[in-house]
Coordinates of C-alpha atoms and ligand atoms in Angstrom, one line a residue:
M1 CA -0.1 0.2 0.1
P2 CA 1.4 3.3 -0.7
H3 CA 2.1 5.5 1.8
R4 CA 1.7 9.8 2.3
N5 CA 4.9 11.6 1.6
I6 CA 6.5 12.8 4.3
V7 CA 7.2 16.3 3.6
L8 CA 9.8 18.6 5.8
I9 CA 9.4 22.5 5.9
G10 CA 10.8 25.3 8.1
F11 CA 13.7 27.6 7.3
M12 CA 17.1 27.3 6.0
G13 CA 19.5 25.6 8.3
V14 CA 17.0 23.8 10.8
G15 CA 18.5 20.6 9.2
K16 CA 15.9 19.4 6.5
T17 CA 18.7 18.2 3.9
L18 CA 20.5 15.8 6.6
V19 CA 16.9 14.8 8.5
S20 CA 15.5 13.7 4.8
K21 CA 18.3 12.0 4.0
K22 CA 18.5 9.7 7.3
L23 CA 14.8 9.5 7.1
A24 CA 14.5 8.0 3.7
Q25 CA 17.4 5.3 4.2
A26 CA 15.5 4.4 7.4
L27 CA 12.3 4.1 5.7
S28 CA 13.8 3.0 2.7
R29 CA 12.0 5.7 0.6
E30 CA 13.1 7.9 -2.0
R31 CA 14.5 11.1 -1.1
V32 CA 13.5 14.1 -3.3
S33 CA 14.8 17.7 -2.3
M34 CA 13.2 20.3 -4.2
D35 CA 16.4 22.7 -4.8
E36 CA 18.5 19.6 -6.6
V37 CA 15.5 18.7 -8.8
L38 CA 15.3 22.8 -9.7
E39 CA 19.0 23.2 -10.0
A40 CA 19.1 19.8 -12.3
R41 CA 16.1 21.2 -14.1
E42 CA 17.7 24.8 -14.5
Q43 CA 21.4 23.3 -15.1
R44 CA 22.7 26.2 -12.3
S45 CA 23.1 26.9 -9.0
I46 CA 20.1 28.2 -6.6
S47 CA 22.7 31.6 -6.5
D48 CA 22.9 31.7 -10.4
I49 CA 18.8 31.3 -10.8
F50 CA 18.4 34.0 -8.1
S51 CA 21.0 36.4 -9.7
E52 CA 20.7 35.7 -13.3
L53 CA 16.8 35.3 -13.4
G54 CA 15.6 36.2 -10.4
E55 CA 13.8 35.3 -7.3
P56 CA 10.0 35.2 -9.3
Y57 CA 11.4 33.0 -11.6
F58 CA 12.9 30.5 -9.2
R59 CA 9.5 30.7 -7.0
M60 CA 7.5 29.8 -10.5
I61 CA 9.7 26.6 -11.2
E62 CA 9.4 25.9 -7.3
A63 CA 5.7 26.0 -7.8
E64 CA 6.0 23.4 -10.7
I65 CA 8.2 20.8 -8.9
V66 CA 5.8 20.8 -6.0
A67 CA 2.7 20.5 -8.1
E68 CA 4.8 17.6 -9.9
L69 CA 5.7 15.8 -6.3
A70 CA 2.2 16.1 -4.8
S71 CA 1.2 13.7 -7.2
R72 CA 3.6 11.0 -6.4
M73 CA 3.5 8.8 -3.0
D74 CA 6.2 7.3 -0.7
L75 CA 8.2 10.1 -0.8
V76 CA 10.7 12.1 1.7
I77 CA 11.1 15.6 0.3
D78 CA 13.1 18.1 1.4
C79 CA 11.4 21.5 0.7
G80 CA 13.2 24.8 0.2
G81 CA 12.8 27.4 3.0
G82 CA 10.6 29.6 1.0
V83 CA 8.3 27.3 -0.3
V84 CA 5.4 28.4 2.2
L85 CA 5.5 31.5 0.5
N86 CA 2.7 30.6 -2.2
E87 CA -0.1 29.4 -0.7
S88 CA -1.1 26.7 -3.0
N89 CA 2.1 25.1 -2.3
I90 CA 0.9 24.4 1.0
S91 CA -2.5 22.9 -0.4
N92 CA -0.9 20.8 -3.0
L93 CA 1.5 19.2 -0.5
R94 CA -1.1 18.7 1.5
R95 CA -2.9 16.5 -0.8
S96 CA -0.4 13.7 -0.8
G97 CA 1.7 14.1 2.3
T98 CA 1.8 15.1 6.2
L99 CA 3.7 18.1 6.9
F100 CA 6.5 18.4 9.6
Y101 CA 7.9 21.8 10.6
L102 CA 11.1 21.6 11.9
K103 CA 11.4 24.6 14.1
A104 CA 14.7 26.2 15.2
S105 CA 15.3 29.6 17.0
P106 CA 17.3 32.4 15.2
R107 CA 20.4 31.4 17.1
V108 CA 20.6 28.4 16.1
I109 CA 19.8 28.7 12.6
Y110 CA 22.6 31.6 12.4
K111 CA 25.4 29.4 14.0
R112 CA 24.5 26.6 11.1
I113 CA 24.4 29.0 8.2
K114 CA 27.0 31.4 8.9
D115 CA 29.8 29.8 7.3
E116 CA 27.9 28.2 4.6
G117 CA 27.3 30.1 0.9
G118 CA 24.4 29.1 -1.6
R119 CA 21.5 31.0 0.2
P120 CA 21.1 34.2 -1.6
I121 CA 18.3 35.2 0.5
L122 CA 20.7 35.3 3.5
D123 CA 23.9 36.8 1.7
V124 CA 23.2 40.1 3.3
P125 CA 25.8 42.4 5.3
Q126 CA 23.2 41.6 8.6
P127 CA 22.4 38.2 8.1
F128 CA 21.2 37.7 12.0
G129 CA 18.9 40.5 11.4
K130 CA 17.3 39.2 8.2
I131 CA 17.1 35.6 9.8
T132 CA 15.0 37.3 12.7
E133 CA 12.6 39.4 10.4
L134 CA 12.1 36.4 7.9
L135 CA 11.7 33.8 10.8
T136 CA 8.7 36.4 12.3
Q137 CA 6.9 36.8 8.5
R138 CA 7.3 32.9 8.1
D139 CA 6.3 30.8 11.2
P140 CA 2.8 31.3 11.0
L141 CA 2.7 30.1 7.4
Y142 CA 5.3 26.9 8.7
R143 CA 2.7 26.4 11.5
Q144 CA 0.4 25.1 8.5
A145 CA 2.2 21.6 9.1
N146 CA 0.7 18.7 10.3
Y147 CA 3.3 18.6 12.9
T148 CA 5.9 21.1 14.5
I149 CA 9.1 20.0 15.9
D150 CA 11.3 22.0 17.8
V151 CA 14.6 20.9 17.3
D152 CA 16.7 23.2 19.0
D153 CA 18.1 20.7 21.5
L154 CA 17.4 17.6 19.4
S155 CA 20.3 15.6 17.4
V156 CA 19.0 14.5 13.8
D157 CA 18.5 11.0 15.2
D158 CA 16.0 12.4 17.8
I159 CA 14.0 14.3 14.7
V160 CA 14.1 11.3 12.7
R161 CA 13.0 8.8 15.5
E162 CA 10.1 11.7 16.2
I163 CA 9.1 12.0 12.9
I164 CA 8.5 8.0 12.2
A165 CA 6.8 8.3 15.8
L166 CA 4.3 11.0 14.5
S167 CA 3.7 9.6 10.8
G168 CA 2.8 5.6 12.3
K169 CA -0.1 7.4 13.9
E170 CA -1.7 8.8 10.8
Ligands
S3P1 C1 14.9 29.6 0.5 C2 15.7 28.5 0.9 C3 16.6 27.7 0.1 C4 16.3 27.7 -1.5 C5 16.6 29.2 -1.8 C6 15.5 29.9 -1.0 C7 14.4 30.6 1.1 O1 16.3 26.1 0.4 O2 15.0 27.3 -1.8 O3 17.5 29.4 -1.7 O4 13.4 31.1 0.6 O5 14.4 30.2 2.2 P1 16.9 25.9 2.1 O6 15.7 25.7 2.8 O7 17.0 24.2 1.6 O8 18.2 26.2 2.3

């Protein structure tokens, strides 16, 4: 019997990528990273898509990918942090999936992303301020998930266990 998709949403740097990899492995499911699909489709990096084609273009392709993935089952989906900005993305993902919001504090997010590149949204002079501002805007959107998991004090394995336990209840 096919299973509902497990959909990970949340801000950049909360650990969606690592959690989705371990989760897919633990459940023997296929993992799909929306950002990776987008980069492969456009044949360029996320940063290049933003700088050469602009954010609206990125959001348009992102929505197309969401619609495609929502028509499939049995996946673990690692969503880009801005997927919630488009309301129809949420309704599409909900049709075939259970949504888990990995919630972290600005402090933890900043610590994780500060030495990484590749995130044009945070490539600004005051990344901590930007994180705080965007989290305030987006937290209510992320909260549309079926479950919210506070990840600040959890290891990746803890998060994986919790998601498996919660999706067993669906
Ligand atoms: C974005 C998050 C990124 C990526 C793009 C925009 C955002 O994904 O989709 O840089 O608006 O929050 P990750 O959350 O996987 O870093």
